[in-house]
Amino acid sequence: QVKIDIDRAERTEKLQGMGCKRKRVEDIRFTQGKGSYVDDLKLPGMLFGDFVRSPHAHARIVSIDTSRAKALPGVIAVLTAADLKPLGLHYMPTLAGDVQAVLAEHKVLFQNQEVAFVIAEDRYIASDATELVDVVYEALPCIVDPFKSMLPDAPILREDIQDKMVGAHGPRKHPNHIFEWQIGDRQATDDVFANADVTIKEMLVDHRTHPSPLETCQSLASFDKVKGELTLWGTFQAPHVIRTVVSLISGLPEHKIHVIAPDIGGGFGNKVGAYAGYVCSVVGSIVLGVPVKWVEDRMENLSTTSFARDYHMTTELAATKEGKIIGMRVHVLADHGAFDACADPSKWPAGFMNICTGSYDIPVAYLAVDGVYTNKAPGGVAYRCSFRVTEAVFAIERAIEVLAQKLGMDAAELRIKNFIKAEQFPYHSALGWEYDSGDYHTAMKKAMDAIGYTSLRAEQAEKREAFKRGETRELMGVGISFFTEIVGAGPAKNCDILGIAMFDSAEIRIHPTGSVIARMGTKSQGQGHETTYAQIIATELGIPADDIMIEEGNTDTAPYGLGTYGSRSTPVAGAATAVAARKIKAKAQMIAAHMLEVHEGDLEWDIDRFRVKGLPEKFKTMKEIAWSAYNAPPPNLEPGLEAVNYYEPPNMTYPFGAYFCVMDIDVDTGVAKTRRFYALDDCGTRINPMIIEGQVHGGLTEAFACAMGQEIRYDEMGNVMGASFMDFFLPTAVETPKWETDFTVTPSPHHPIGAKGVGESPHVGGVPCFSNAVNDAYAFLDAGHIQMPHDAWRLWKVGERLGLHG
Ligand code: CDP
């Protein structure tokens, strides 16, 4: 028996399947500088494009003169809206049902908006020529503050749609209004608030920021005039959707469009949408018949392609005096910038903001969101989150702390008192979601024990007394966040993009020798898909992960999928992978039965083989079965061993986590130091614990950035203030705190392997945890809610406001 057990353990280990800390296979090329990114691609005769951009946030275009630019040696063409208009391409559809100018026609609506596209022999000539395009502007008053957007005398921004009183998401109240979205029981919620013992109301701002991946957005279009075929390489998180959109807007048949997303250097939502650069490189190549490349620079990336957040959330909670939350009411003013280019599933104009009841059993709630136009860059992407869930979690996790303070209760105790209980799952939230599984009390207890919560509070009480006595100038904050995410968009009944249901796919082919190629409709941007999908297949099919090659990103070879964002790869394509593998396994069982001359029902699966029940020495390994599938399949069974699955998830998955942050703040400098940060994540079944840890580290680092300094700010003229890494905080290893990670496992009941997504959880849970730590540090001084970002200057100003500087 011992020998058999050792043998089984060795066979299992050899697979490097689920649960194993398999090293990332893609890192072999990344760490040697051998990744292949869009800008590494060089095609014969390739030209380069660059944009002329508006210096104004709001201005009329009086004239555009391209003659000086065209005269510069090496310049091949200069495109303006006048060139695109006859092709119907001066506007492009956005994912949110709006249209966005590809090149500005009569007006510019945000600083750095695209006005003309210069195509030249090299990048430098193109850049020089942009300065030779003479554009005469007539400046107009601009709107930067979303609260002024719908004032009666506000300048009308979108003249192209000013008479359209019904938009993609219903009636518009003002020419600068985009939509109003309401959900929940308004009357019942108002009634609860009218009679509650205790209520709180706070304006919580999740400020404008940017995903800022290291690699900017880029594309390379190559049109073959003879074949009428377009090949488009680009930084696409969703290559198939890009192919469909290109077909719809260009009129090229979809089968003549080949979209390829090679290696991608981070996406975080920035690479979901369609941008003017993609369209212009395609048009340039179709018109000129040679390849045209477009590569954004850092300032262009930060100031034009996709912002995140900019949610102004009036958040209210109602509770009994014992601390039972009985209602939640939220109004969001959402600043969408100049065009509604938010990347959300079509039916969700405010994404999944209605997950804002969080991890708590709140009986009634009402949420209303108003989207407005301002003179800022468009976008509204899910920066490392699932469609506004970061905003939602920030609202509830800050609000619950404000409530705890008003009730005079401990913030952890208030959370525990209101948690949805393990036996309440599947749980139906007041705002319409069905949470699949959770065990919040267990996770919270584990986290509190690990961080030593009680002694931290005791230490904090002593420090506060010492501060009051003038013995220290340091404040100590304990930040808590207990978040519930909603990832894996999603079920066709409520999730589609431009009418395409948000399924995903996997195709697995086993070769005669037993090695495998598998392709998915998703696209890794650094998450390690080549490593982890192989682990799912390894466990399901008993083939070592090292014998399995994963390929994504080529629309000619990969099955159609909706791409990678919103932590949907594992919940959707991961499920497709398991289901496709199980189809193969079912066929393999038939082949094995034939080979062993037994009935299928007499076989049982054992790690990497089918064996005859009760006769373990009679077996066929998956490798042997693969050979037989091509060599001598059973009669009436087609040869080969492959399967494809398009997986439409029955529900989202709901990962959760308990985060604690201990922070020390020097009131005289405003410098905040993170002493400890503990993150417990529950993402259901864990495929690769090492990759999960890496995802958590990355997500927490971005949460730290957003909470503690990162911001895209505008001055009153609409000048963007955060458009370079001099001004936009991107933490390096020097600033980044040390992370402590932990986990519990509560599998998803509807996912084939019980896995939930994890890539974004740490960001979603991390932002409020940092902000709560800062707020908690100042709470005993009656500071009121302190808005993010919490950089040293702003915290110093808090000290000044409170008269702490002597
Ligand atoms: O969609 P995206 O890849 O950004 O997010 P994800 O599905 O949360 O996966 C991020 C990475 O974590 C992938 O490499 C997953 O395979 C891995 N992961 C895991 O090992 N176990 C889980 N339960 C969830 C994700």
Short mmCIF file of N, CA, C and O and ligand atoms in Angstrom, two decimals, residues 527-529 532 564-565 567-571 683 685-688 691-692 695 755-759, ligand 1:
data_model
loop_
_atom_site.label_atom_id
_atom_site.label_comp_id
_atom_site.label_asym_id
_atom_site.label_seq_id
_atom_site.Cartn_x
_atom_site.Cartn_y
_atom_site.Cartn_z
N GLN A 527 -0.97 37.86 -16.35
CA GLN A 527 -1.56 37.10 -15.24
C GLN A 527 -1.09 35.66 -15.16
O GLN A 527 -1.44 34.94 -14.23
N GLY A 528 -0.35 35.20 -16.18
CA GLY A 528 0.19 33.84 -16.11
C GLY A 528 -0.73 32.77 -16.66
O GLY A 528 -0.65 31.61 -16.23
N HIS A 529 -1.57 33.11 -17.63
CA HIS A 529 -2.51 32.12 -18.17
C HIS A 529 -1.82 30.89 -18.75
O HIS A 529 -2.35 29.80 -18.68
N THR A 532 -1.33 28.62 -15.77
CA THR A 532 -2.43 28.11 -14.95
C THR A 532 -3.48 27.33 -15.73
O THR A 532 -4.01 26.35 -15.22
N THR A 564 -10.09 39.17 -21.60
CA THR A 564 -9.66 39.16 -20.19
C THR A 564 -9.75 40.55 -19.57
O THR A 564 -9.05 41.47 -19.99
N TYR A 565 -10.61 40.67 -18.60
CA TYR A 565 -10.79 41.87 -17.79
C TYR A 565 -11.81 41.46 -16.74
O TYR A 565 -12.46 40.41 -16.86
N SER A 567 -11.46 40.13 -13.94
CA SER A 567 -11.13 38.81 -13.36
C SER A 567 -12.05 37.71 -13.90
O SER A 567 -12.52 36.86 -13.17
N ARG A 568 -12.31 37.75 -15.21
CA ARG A 568 -13.27 36.79 -15.75
C ARG A 568 -12.61 35.54 -16.34
O ARG A 568 -13.28 34.57 -16.68
N SER A 569 -11.27 35.56 -16.47
CA SER A 569 -10.63 34.45 -17.16
C SER A 569 -10.86 33.12 -16.44
O SER A 569 -11.26 32.13 -17.06
N THR A 570 -10.60 33.10 -15.15
CA THR A 570 -10.76 31.84 -14.42
C THR A 570 -12.24 31.46 -14.30
O THR A 570 -12.62 30.33 -14.60
N PRO A 571 -13.11 32.41 -13.89
CA PRO A 571 -14.52 32.02 -13.77
C PRO A 571 -15.15 31.57 -15.09
O PRO A 571 -16.02 30.72 -15.08
N CYS A 683 -10.68 32.90 -2.93
CA CYS A 683 -11.07 32.87 -4.34
C CYS A 683 -11.51 31.46 -4.71
O CYS A 683 -11.31 31.01 -5.83
N THR A 685 -11.50 27.49 -5.07
CA THR A 685 -10.41 26.56 -5.37
C THR A 685 -9.23 27.34 -5.93
O THR A 685 -9.39 28.18 -6.82
N ARG A 686 -8.04 27.06 -5.41
CA ARG A 686 -6.85 27.79 -5.84
C ARG A 686 -6.09 26.96 -6.86
O ARG A 686 -5.68 25.85 -6.58
N ILE A 687 -5.89 27.54 -8.04
CA ILE A 687 -5.20 26.79 -9.10
C ILE A 687 -3.70 26.84 -8.85
O ILE A 687 -3.04 25.80 -8.81
N ASN A 688 -3.15 28.02 -8.67
CA ASN A 688 -1.70 28.16 -8.45
C ASN A 688 -1.45 29.16 -7.31
O ASN A 688 -1.51 30.38 -7.54
N ILE A 691 0.95 32.06 -8.06
CA ILE A 691 0.43 33.10 -8.95
C ILE A 691 -0.62 33.93 -8.21
O ILE A 691 -0.66 35.16 -8.35
N ILE A 692 -1.42 33.30 -7.40
CA ILE A 692 -2.42 34.06 -6.62
C ILE A 692 -1.69 35.08 -5.75
O ILE A 692 -2.08 36.25 -5.68
N GLN A 695 -0.60 37.88 -7.82
CA GLN A 695 -1.74 38.74 -8.17
C GLN A 695 -2.12 39.64 -7.00
O GLN A 695 -2.43 40.82 -7.18
N ALA A 755 -13.58 27.34 -8.76
CA ALA A 755 -12.69 28.52 -8.66
C ALA A 755 -13.46 29.82 -8.87
O ALA A 755 -14.41 29.88 -9.65
N LYS A 756 -13.03 30.85 -8.18
CA LYS A 756 -13.51 32.21 -8.41
C LYS A 756 -12.32 33.02 -8.93
O LYS A 756 -11.18 32.57 -8.82
N GLY A 757 -12.55 34.20 -9.43
CA GLY A 757 -11.43 35.04 -9.90
C GLY A 757 -10.69 35.64 -8.72
O GLY A 757 -11.19 35.69 -7.60
N VAL A 758 -9.47 36.10 -8.99
CA VAL A 758 -8.70 36.71 -7.88
C VAL A 758 -7.93 37.96 -8.29
O VAL A 758 -7.59 38.77 -7.45
N GLY A 759 -7.69 38.13 -9.60
CA GLY A 759 -6.76 39.16 -10.04
C GLY A 759 -7.06 40.55 -9.52
O GLY A 759 -6.15 41.36 -9.30
O1 CDP B 1 -9.06 37.48 -15.83
P1 CDP B 1 -7.75 37.55 -15.12
O2 CDP B 1 -6.74 36.58 -15.65
O3 CDP B 1 -7.23 38.92 -15.00
O4 CDP B 1 -8.04 37.17 -13.57
P2 CDP B 1 -8.21 35.79 -12.81
O5 CDP B 1 -9.19 34.90 -13.49
O6 CDP B 1 -8.51 36.15 -11.41
O7 CDP B 1 -6.79 35.07 -12.90
C1 CDP B 1 -5.57 35.70 -12.56
C2 CDP B 1 -4.51 34.63 -12.40
O8 CDP B 1 -4.70 33.97 -11.13
C3 CDP B 1 -4.58 33.53 -13.47
O9 CDP B 1 -3.29 33.08 -13.80
C4 CDP B 1 -5.36 32.47 -12.76
O10 CDP B 1 -5.21 31.20 -13.29
C5 CDP B 1 -4.89 32.57 -11.32
N1 CDP B 1 -5.93 32.08 -10.40
C6 CDP B 1 -5.71 30.95 -9.64
O11 CDP B 1 -4.60 30.40 -9.66
N2 CDP B 1 -6.72 30.46 -8.84
C7 CDP B 1 -7.92 31.07 -8.76
N3 CDP B 1 -8.90 30.61 -8.01
C8 CDP B 1 -8.13 32.25 -9.50
C9 CDP B 1 -7.12 32.71 -10.33
#
